[in-house]
Coordinates of C-alpha atoms in Angstrom, one line a residue:
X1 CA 1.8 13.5 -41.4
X2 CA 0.8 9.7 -41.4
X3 CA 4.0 8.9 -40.6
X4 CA 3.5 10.5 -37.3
X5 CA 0.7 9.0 -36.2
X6 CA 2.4 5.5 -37.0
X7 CA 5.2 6.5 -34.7
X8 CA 6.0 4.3 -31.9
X9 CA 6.7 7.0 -29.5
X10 CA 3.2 8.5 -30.7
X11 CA 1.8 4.9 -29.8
X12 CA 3.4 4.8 -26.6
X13 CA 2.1 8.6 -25.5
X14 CA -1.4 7.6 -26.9
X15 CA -1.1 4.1 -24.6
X16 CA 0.2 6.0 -21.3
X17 CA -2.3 8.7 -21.6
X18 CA -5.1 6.6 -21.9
X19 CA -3.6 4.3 -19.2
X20 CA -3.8 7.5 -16.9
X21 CA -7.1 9.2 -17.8
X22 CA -8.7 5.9 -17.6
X23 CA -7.4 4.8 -13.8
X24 CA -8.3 8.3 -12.8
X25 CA -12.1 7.5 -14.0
X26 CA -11.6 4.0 -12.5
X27 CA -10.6 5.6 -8.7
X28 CA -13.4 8.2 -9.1
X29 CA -15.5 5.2 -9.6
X30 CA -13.9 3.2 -7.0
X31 CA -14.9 6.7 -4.4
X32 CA -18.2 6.6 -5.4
X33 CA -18.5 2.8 -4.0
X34 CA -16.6 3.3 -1.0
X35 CA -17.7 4.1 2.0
X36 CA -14.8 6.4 2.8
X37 CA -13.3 9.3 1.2
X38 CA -9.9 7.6 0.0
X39 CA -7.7 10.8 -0.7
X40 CA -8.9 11.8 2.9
X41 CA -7.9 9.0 5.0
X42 CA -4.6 8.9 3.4
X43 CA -3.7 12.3 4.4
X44 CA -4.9 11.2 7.4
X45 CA -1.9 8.7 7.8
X46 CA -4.7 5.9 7.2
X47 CA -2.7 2.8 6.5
X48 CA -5.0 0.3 5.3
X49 CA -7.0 2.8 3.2
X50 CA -3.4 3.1 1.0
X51 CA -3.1 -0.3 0.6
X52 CA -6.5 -1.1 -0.7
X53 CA -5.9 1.8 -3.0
X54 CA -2.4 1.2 -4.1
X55 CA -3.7 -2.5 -4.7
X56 CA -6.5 -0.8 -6.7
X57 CA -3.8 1.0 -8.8
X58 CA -1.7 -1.2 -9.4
X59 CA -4.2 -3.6 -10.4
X60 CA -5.8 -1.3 -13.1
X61 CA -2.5 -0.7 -14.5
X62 CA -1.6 -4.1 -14.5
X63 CA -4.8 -4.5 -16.6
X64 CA -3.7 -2.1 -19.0
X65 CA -1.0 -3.6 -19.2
X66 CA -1.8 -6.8 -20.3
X67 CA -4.2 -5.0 -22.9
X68 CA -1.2 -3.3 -24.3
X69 CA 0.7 -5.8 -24.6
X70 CA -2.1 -7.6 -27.1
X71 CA -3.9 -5.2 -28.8
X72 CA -2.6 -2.9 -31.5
X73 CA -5.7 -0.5 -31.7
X74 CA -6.2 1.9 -28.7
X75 CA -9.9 1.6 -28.7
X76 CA -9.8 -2.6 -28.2
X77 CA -7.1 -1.2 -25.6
X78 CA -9.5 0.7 -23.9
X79 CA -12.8 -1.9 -24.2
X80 CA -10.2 -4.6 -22.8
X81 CA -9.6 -1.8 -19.9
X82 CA -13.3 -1.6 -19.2
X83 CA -14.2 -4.9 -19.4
X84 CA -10.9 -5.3 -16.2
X85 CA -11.9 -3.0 -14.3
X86 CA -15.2 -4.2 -14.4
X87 CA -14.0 -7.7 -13.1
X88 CA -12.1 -5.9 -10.5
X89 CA -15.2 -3.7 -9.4
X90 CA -17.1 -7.0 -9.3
X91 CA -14.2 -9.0 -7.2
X92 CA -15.0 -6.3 -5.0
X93 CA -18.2 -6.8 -4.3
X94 CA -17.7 -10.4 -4.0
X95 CA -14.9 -9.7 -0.9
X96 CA -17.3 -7.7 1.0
X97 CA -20.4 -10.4 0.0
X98 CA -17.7 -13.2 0.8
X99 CA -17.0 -11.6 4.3
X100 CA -20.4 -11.7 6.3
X101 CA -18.7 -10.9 9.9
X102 CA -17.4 -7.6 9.1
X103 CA -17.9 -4.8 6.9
X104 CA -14.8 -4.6 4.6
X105 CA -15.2 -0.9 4.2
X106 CA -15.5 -0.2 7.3
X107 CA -12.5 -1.6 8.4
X108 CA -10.5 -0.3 5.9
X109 CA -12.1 3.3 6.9
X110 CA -11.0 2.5 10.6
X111 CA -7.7 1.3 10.1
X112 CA -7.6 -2.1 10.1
X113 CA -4.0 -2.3 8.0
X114 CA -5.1 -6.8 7.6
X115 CA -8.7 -6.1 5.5
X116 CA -6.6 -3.4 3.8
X117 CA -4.1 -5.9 2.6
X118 CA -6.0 -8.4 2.2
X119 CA -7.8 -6.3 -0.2
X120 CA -4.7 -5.2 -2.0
X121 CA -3.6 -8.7 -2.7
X122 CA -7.2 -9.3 -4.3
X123 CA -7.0 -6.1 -6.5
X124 CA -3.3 -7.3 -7.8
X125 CA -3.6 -11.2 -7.6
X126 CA -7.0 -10.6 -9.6
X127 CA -5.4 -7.9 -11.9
X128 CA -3.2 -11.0 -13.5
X129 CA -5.9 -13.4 -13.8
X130 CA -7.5 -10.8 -15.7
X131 CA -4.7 -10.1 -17.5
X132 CA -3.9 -13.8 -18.9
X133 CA -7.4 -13.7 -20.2
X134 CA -6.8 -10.6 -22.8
X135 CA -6.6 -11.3 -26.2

């Protein structure tokens, strides 16, 4: 039965379940900060609401990535998964803090596809600085 557990394909399916469950937390969160509902507005065709989503995405998986790629246990995994999508959460803040002439969120909840990109380049271009800092 050991034997199982030290299977790479048990590793793998441990590493992409956790991946999951953990960016499903990490976009609840994400909802809870925004000032729109995200699922909503992308229904609703809303362009620069998928993009600063997708960005988010992609951005926490990108952590995960890098944490898989260095760590061999699946809790340091996880705590290096936290600690990203902390520093994404926080780069967040900063871009609305950063942008004192408009409201970030409300932009992206009206539309406006150019603070939604912007935004998804931060979550991904962040996601690799991030990244190259996991151990």
């Amino acid at each position: 039965m050991e034997q199982f557990w030290e299977s790479e394909l048990v590793n793998h399916a441990a590493n992409y379940g956790v991946a999951i469950l953990c960016t499903l937390v990490f976009l609840a969160i994400f909802e809870l900060v925004t000032k729109y509902n995200n699922w909503e507005e992308i229904k609703n065709g809303n362009m620069a609401v998928a993009m600063a989503t997708g960005g988010k995405i992609f951005g926490i998986l990108n952590i995960f990535r890098y944490s898989i790629l260095h760590n061999d246990s699946l809790f340091v995994m996880i705590g290096w998964g936290i600690f990203g999508f902390f520093l994404l959460l926080i780069a967040y803040f900063i871009f609305e803090f950063l942008t004192p002439k408009f409201n970030v969120d409300e932009e992206i909840g009206k539309g406006n596809r150019a603070v939604g990109f912007i935004s998804m380049v931060i979550s991904v271009g962040l996601s690799y600085v991030i990244g190259a800092g996991i151990m």
